[in-house]
Tab-separated table of C-alpha atoms in Angstrom:
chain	number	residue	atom	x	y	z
A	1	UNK	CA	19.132	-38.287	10.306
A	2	UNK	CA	15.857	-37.679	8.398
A	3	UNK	CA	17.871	-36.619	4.929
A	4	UNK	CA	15.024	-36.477	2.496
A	5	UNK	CA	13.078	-33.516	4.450
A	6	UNK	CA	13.959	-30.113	4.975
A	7	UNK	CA	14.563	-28.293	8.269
A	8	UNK	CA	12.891	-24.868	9.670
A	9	UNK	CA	14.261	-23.156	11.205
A	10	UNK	CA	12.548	-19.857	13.159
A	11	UNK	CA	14.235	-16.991	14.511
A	12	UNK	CA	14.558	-18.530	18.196
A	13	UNK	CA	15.899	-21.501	16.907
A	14	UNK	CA	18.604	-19.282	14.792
A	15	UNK	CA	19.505	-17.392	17.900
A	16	UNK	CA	20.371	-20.173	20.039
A	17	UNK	CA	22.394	-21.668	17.004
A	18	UNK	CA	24.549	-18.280	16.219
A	19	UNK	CA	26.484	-16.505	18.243
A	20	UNK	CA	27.674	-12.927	16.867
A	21	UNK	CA	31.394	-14.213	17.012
A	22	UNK	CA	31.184	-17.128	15.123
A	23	UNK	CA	29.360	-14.804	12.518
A	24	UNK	CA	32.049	-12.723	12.327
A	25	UNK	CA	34.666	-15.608	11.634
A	26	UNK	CA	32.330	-17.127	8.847
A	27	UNK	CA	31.397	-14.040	7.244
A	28	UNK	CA	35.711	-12.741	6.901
A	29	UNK	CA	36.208	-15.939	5.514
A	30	UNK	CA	33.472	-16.026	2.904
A	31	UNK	CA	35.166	-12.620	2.049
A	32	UNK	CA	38.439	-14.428	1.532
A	33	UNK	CA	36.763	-17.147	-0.798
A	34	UNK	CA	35.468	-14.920	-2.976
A	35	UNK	CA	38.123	-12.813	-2.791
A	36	UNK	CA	40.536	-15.790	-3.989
A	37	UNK	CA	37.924	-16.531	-6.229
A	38	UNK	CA	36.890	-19.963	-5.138
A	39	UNK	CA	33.043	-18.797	-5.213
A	40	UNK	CA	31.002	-16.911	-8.038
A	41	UNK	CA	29.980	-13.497	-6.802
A	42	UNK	CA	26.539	-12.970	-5.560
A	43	UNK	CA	23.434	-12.042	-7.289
A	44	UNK	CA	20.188	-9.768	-6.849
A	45	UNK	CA	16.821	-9.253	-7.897
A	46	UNK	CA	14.336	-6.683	-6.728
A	47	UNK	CA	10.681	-5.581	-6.871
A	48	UNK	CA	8.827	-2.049	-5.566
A	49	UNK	CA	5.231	-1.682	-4.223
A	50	UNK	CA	3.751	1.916	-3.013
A	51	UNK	CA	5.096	0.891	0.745
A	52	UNK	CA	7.949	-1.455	0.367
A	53	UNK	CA	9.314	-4.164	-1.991
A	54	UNK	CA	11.280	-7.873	-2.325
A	55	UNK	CA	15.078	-8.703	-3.161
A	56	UNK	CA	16.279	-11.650	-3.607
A	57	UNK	CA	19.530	-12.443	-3.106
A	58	UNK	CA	21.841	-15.710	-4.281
A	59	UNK	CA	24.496	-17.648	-3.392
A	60	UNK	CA	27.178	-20.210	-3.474
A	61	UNK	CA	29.610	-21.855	-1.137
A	62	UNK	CA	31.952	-24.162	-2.007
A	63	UNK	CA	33.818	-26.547	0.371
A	64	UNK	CA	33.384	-29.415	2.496
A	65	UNK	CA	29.970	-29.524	1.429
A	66	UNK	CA	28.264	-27.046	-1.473
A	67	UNK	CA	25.819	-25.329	-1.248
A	68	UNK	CA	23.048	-22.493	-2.837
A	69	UNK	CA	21.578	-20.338	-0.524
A	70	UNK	CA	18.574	-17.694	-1.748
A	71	UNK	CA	17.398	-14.924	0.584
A	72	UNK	CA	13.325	-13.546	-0.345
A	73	UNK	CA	13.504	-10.418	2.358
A	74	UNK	CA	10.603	-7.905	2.004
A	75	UNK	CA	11.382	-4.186	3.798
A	76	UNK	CA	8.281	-2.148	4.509
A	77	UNK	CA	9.503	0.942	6.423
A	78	UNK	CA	6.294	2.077	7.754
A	79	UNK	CA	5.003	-1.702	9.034
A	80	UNK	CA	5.769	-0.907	12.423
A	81	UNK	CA	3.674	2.184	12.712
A	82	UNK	CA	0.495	1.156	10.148
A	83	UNK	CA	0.973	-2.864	11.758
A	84	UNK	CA	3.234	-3.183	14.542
A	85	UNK	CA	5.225	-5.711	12.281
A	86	UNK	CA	9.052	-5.291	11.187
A	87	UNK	CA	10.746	-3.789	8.988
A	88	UNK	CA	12.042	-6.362	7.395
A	89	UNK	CA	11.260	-9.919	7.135
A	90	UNK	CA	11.889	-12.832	4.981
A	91	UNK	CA	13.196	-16.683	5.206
A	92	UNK	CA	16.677	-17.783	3.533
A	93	UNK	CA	16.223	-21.152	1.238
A	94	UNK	CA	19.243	-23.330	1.656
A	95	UNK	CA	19.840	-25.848	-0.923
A	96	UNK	CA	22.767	-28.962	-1.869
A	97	UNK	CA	24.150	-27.882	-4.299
A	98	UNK	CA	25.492	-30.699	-5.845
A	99	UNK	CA	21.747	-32.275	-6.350
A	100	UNK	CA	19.345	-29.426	-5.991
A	101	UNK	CA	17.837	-30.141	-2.704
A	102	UNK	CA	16.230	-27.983	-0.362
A	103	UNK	CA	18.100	-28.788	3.064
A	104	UNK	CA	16.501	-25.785	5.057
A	105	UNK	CA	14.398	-22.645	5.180
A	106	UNK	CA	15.629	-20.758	7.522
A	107	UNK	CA	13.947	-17.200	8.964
A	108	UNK	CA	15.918	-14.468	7.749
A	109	UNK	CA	15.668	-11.672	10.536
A	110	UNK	CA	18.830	-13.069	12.557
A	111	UNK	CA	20.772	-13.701	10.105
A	112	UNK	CA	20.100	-10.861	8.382
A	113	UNK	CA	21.073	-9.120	11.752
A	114	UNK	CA	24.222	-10.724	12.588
A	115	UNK	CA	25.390	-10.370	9.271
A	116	UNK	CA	25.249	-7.115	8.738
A	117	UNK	CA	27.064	-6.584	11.973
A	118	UNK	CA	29.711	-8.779	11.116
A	119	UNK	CA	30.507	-7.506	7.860
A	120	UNK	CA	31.280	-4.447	9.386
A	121	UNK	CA	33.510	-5.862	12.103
A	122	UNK	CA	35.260	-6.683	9.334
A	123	UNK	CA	35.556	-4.174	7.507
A	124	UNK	CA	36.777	-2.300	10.346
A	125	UNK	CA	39.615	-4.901	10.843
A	126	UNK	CA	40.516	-3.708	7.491
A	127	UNK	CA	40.436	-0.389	7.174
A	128	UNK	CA	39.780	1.405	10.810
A	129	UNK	CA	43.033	2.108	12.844
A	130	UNK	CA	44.401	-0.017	14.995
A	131	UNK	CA	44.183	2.488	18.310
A	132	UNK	CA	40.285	3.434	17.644
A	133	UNK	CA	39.009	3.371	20.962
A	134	UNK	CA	36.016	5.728	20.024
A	135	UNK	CA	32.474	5.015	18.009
A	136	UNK	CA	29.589	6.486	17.268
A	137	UNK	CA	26.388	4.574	16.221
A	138	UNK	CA	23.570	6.645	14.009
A	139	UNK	CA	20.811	4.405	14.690
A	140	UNK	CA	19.727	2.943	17.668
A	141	UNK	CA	17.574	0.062	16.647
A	142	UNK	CA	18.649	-3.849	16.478
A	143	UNK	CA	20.815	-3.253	13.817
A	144	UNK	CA	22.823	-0.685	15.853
A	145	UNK	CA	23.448	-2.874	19.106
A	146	UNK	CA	23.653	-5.883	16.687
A	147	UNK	CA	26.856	-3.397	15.049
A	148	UNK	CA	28.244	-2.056	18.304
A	149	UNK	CA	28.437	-5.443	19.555
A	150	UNK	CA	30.361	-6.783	16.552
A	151	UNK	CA	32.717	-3.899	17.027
A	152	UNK	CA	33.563	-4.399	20.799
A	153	UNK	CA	34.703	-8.132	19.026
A	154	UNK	CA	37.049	-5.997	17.077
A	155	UNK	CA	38.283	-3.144	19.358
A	156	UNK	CA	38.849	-2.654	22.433
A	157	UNK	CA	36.421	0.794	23.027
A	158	UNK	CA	36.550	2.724	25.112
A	159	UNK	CA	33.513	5.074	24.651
A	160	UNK	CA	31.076	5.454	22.357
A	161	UNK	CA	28.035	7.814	20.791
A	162	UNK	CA	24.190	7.231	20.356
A	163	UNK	CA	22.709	9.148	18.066
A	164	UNK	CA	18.907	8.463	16.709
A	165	UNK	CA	16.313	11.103	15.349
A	166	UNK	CA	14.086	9.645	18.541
A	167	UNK	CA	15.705	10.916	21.850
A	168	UNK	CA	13.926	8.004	23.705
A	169	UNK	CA	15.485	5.345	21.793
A	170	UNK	CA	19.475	7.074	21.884
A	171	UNK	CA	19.086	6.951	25.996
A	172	UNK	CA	18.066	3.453	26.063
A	173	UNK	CA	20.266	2.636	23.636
A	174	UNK	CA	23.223	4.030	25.365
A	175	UNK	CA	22.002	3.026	29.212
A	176	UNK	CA	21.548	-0.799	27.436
A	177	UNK	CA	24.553	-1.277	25.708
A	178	UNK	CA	26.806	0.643	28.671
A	179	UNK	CA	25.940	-2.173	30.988
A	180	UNK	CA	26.507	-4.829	28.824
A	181	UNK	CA	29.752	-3.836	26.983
A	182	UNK	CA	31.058	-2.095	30.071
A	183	UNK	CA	32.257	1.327	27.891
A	184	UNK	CA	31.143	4.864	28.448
A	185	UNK	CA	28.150	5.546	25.932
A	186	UNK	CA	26.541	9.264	25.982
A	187	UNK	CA	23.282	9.242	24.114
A	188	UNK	CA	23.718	12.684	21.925
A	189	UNK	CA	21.877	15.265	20.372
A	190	UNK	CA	24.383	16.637	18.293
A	191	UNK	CA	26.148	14.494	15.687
A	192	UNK	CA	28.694	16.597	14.032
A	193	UNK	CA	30.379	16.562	17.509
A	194	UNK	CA	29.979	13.152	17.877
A	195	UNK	CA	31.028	11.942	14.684
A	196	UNK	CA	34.597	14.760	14.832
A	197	UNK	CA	35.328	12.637	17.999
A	198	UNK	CA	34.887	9.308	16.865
A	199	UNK	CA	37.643	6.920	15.244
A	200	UNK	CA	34.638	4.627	13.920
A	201	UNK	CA	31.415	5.842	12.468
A	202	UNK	CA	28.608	3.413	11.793
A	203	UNK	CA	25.161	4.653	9.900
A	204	UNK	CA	22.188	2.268	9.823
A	205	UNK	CA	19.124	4.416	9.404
A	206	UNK	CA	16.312	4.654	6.663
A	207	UNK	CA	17.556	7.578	5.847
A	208	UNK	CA	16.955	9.173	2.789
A	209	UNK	CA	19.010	12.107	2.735
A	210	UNK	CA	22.277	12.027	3.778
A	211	UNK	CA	23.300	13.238	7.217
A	212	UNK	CA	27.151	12.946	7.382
A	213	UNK	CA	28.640	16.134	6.145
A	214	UNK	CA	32.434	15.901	4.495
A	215	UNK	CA	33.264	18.510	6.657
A	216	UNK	CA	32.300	16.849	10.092
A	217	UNK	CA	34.725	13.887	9.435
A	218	UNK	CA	38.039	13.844	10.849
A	219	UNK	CA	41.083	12.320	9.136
A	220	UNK	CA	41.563	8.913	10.182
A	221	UNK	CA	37.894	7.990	10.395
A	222	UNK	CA	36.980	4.425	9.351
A	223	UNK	CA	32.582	4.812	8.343
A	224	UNK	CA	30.469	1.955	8.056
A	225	UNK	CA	27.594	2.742	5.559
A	226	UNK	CA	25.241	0.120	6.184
A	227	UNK	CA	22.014	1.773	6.004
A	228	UNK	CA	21.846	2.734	2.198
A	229	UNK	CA	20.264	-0.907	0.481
A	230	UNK	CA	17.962	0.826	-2.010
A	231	UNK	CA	18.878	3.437	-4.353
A	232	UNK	CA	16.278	5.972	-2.405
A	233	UNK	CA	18.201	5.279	0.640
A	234	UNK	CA	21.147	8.019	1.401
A	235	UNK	CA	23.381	8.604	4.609
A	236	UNK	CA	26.582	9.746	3.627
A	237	UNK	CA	27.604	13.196	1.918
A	238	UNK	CA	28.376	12.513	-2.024
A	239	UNK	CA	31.838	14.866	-1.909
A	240	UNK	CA	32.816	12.929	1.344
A	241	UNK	CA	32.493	9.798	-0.754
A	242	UNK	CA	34.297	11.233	-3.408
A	243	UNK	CA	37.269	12.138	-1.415
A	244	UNK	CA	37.682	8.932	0.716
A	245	UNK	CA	39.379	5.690	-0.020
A	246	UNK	CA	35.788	3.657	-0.613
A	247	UNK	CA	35.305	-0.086	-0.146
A	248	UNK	CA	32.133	-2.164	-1.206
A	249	UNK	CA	30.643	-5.103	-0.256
A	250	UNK	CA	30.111	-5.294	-3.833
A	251	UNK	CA	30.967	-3.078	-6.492
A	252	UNK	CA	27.979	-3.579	-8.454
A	253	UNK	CA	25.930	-3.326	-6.375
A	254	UNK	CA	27.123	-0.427	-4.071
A	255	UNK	CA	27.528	1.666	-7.466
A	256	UNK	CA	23.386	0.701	-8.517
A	257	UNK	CA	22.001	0.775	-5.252
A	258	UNK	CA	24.483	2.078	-1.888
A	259	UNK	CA	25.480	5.550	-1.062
A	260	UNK	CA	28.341	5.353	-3.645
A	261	UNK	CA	25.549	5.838	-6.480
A	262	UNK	CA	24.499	8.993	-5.183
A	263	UNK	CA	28.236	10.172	-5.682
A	264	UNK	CA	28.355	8.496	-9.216
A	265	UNK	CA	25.163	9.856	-9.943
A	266	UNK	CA	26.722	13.436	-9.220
A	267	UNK	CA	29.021	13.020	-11.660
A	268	UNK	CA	31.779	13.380	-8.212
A	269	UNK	CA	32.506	9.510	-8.796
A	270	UNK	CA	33.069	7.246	-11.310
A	271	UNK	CA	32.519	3.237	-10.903
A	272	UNK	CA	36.580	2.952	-11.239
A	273	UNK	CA	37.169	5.125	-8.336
A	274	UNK	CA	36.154	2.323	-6.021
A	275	UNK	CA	39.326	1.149	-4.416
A	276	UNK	CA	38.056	-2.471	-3.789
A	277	UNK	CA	35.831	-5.267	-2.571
A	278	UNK	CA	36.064	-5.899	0.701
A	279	UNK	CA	36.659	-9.427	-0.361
A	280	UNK	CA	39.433	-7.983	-2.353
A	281	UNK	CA	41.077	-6.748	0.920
A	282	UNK	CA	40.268	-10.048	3.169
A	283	UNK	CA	41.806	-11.838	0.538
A	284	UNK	CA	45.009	-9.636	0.116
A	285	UNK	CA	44.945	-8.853	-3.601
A	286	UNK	CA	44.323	-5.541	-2.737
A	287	UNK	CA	45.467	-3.061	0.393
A	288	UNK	CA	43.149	-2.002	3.182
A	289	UNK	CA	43.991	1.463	5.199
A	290	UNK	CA	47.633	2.624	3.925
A	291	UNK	CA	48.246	5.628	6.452
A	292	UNK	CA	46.493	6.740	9.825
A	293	UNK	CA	44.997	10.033	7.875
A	294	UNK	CA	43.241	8.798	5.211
A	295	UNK	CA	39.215	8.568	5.391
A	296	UNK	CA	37.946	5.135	4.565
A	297	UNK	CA	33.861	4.501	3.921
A	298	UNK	CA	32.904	0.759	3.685
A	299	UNK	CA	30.156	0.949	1.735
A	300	UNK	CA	27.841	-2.330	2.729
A	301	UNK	CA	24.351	-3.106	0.861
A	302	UNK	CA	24.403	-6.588	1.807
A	303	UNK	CA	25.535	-9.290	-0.662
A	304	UNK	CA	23.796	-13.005	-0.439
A	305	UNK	CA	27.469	-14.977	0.316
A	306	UNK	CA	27.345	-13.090	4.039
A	307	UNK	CA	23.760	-14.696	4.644
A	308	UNK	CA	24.525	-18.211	2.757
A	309	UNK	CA	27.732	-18.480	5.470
A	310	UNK	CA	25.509	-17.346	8.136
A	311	UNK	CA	22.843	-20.120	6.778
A	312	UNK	CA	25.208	-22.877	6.106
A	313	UNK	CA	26.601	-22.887	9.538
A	314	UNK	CA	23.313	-22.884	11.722
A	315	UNK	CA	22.400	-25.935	9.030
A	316	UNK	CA	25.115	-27.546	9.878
A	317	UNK	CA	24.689	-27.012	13.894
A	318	UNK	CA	21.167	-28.037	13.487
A	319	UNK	CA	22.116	-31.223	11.690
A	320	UNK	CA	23.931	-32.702	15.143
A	321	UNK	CA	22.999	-35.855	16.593
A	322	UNK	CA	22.343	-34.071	19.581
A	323	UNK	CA	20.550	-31.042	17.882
A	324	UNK	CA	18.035	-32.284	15.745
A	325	UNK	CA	15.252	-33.533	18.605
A	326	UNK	CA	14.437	-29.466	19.045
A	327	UNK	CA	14.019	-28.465	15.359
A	328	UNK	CA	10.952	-29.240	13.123
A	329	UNK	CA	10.986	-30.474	9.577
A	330	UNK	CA	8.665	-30.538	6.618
A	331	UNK	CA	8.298	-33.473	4.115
């Protein structure tokens, strides 16, 4: 095993490694470390341009083997249209963290997928009823298959919504993901209907305004607020916020930068009406859903100890005997 060099690792090579389940598993347990406090919270730094901007995200694991993981993604909403390029895009840095040394650099795009998605199959475990046999999706990119699949890990559904401001890309969307998950999917033009017939509501748009109204929401509705990573970034209705039981990925940061600050920023919410972490929950210090009425919003911005797990764990596949003739390193 060639120690001294560092792996890359692109987004094929990523995909073949990391399977949306195992994603799932690794991200509720990072939950539970930090939740039991066996690993600092995560950090963040960020920079604007006129079209986009950087964050950087950090991390550490603890365990068998330690590690620091840093994320560098860039998100440039218009790059498809002006360049035909993603969104986002970005590598993750993994290093030992008990010398220093950079084991990998990994591209982030997968990763940052699967995450995502996992985080909210998660949350859901948490804090959506047990019988929810009914979603709707607002968004019907990667990120919104990525999140229906990591669902369907979850729950058993039974039928779901497609909802995206492009018609086109609901009805693929819905005739893709039909097939594949074997559930009933109806792409929709209407989302207020939609979302007062679903048990699970997941948002991950660019939106900037939000789009889910307090008064569309049913009780008993678990919402996954995934979209909202920037503080010009909106989905969800401040005074819904303010009367559901919230959850963050992190509590700083959903109250600087997720749809939570909005409600803050209202003066409908203050930072101590934030029931918990999620990690919090995982971990058991603090309750998830409590009764089969009550409206819970997991608010998700992303926090770097989802994408270190992610990272450490397609390292750690990589490094197999049996692995390491496919993958490429650099002195």
């Amino acid at each position: 095993m060639q120690t001294e060099n560092t792996l890359l690792l692109n987004r094929s090579d990523i995909q073949g490694l990391l399977s949306l389940a195992e994603c799932v598993d690794v991200v509720e347990n990072v939950f539970r470390q930090q939740g039991e406090g066996k690993i600092p919270p995560s950090g963040i730094l960020g920079v604007r341009t006129q079209s986009g901007g950087l964050h950087v995200k950090t991390a550490c694991l603890s365990g068998a083997k330690n590690y620091i993981a840093a994320k560098l993604n860039t998100n440039f909403p218009q790059n498809y249209a002006r360049f035909e390029l993603p969104t986002i895009q970005g590598v993750i840095v993994l290093y030992d963290a008990d010398n220093g040394r950079p084991l990998a650099v990994l591209d982030s795009m997968e990763i940052t997928l699967k995450r995502t998605a996992a985080a909210t199959a998660v949350a859901a475990k948490y804090l959506a009823r047990k019988d929810s046999s009914v979603g709707t999706i607002c968004g019907c990119g990667g990120q919104g298959r990525a999140q229906l699949r990591s669902l369907c890990l979850v729950f058993p559904l039974r039928k779901a919504y497609a909802f995206d401001l492009d018609p086109n890309a609901s009805l693929r969307f819905a005739a893709e993901l039909s097939s594949e998950l074997g559930i009933d999917m109806k792409a929709v033009r209407s989302l207020p209907s939609a979302i007062q017939s679903s048990d699970i509501v997941v948002t991950c748009t660019p939106a900037t305004e939000f789009f889910v109204h307090k008064e569309h929401v049913a009780p008993g509705t678990f919402i996954a607020a995934v979209g909202a990573d920037d503080s010009h970034k909106q989905e969800i209705d401040p005074a819904l916020l303010a009367s559901a039981k919230v959850v963050g990925d992190s509590l700083e940061q959903v109250c600087s930068i997720g749809d939570t600050h909005h409600a803050i920023a209202q003066g409908l919410m203050r930072k101590e009406n934030v029931h918990a972490e999620l990690s919090e929950i995982v971990a058991g210090r603090k309750p998830g859903r409590t009764s089969d009425d009550e409206i819970t919003i997991f608010d998700s911005t992303g926090v770097a100890s989802e994408d270190a797990a992610a990272a450490a764990l397609v390292y750690e596949k990589a490094c197999s005997a049996k692995a390491l003739n496919s993958f490429q390193f650099a002195a």
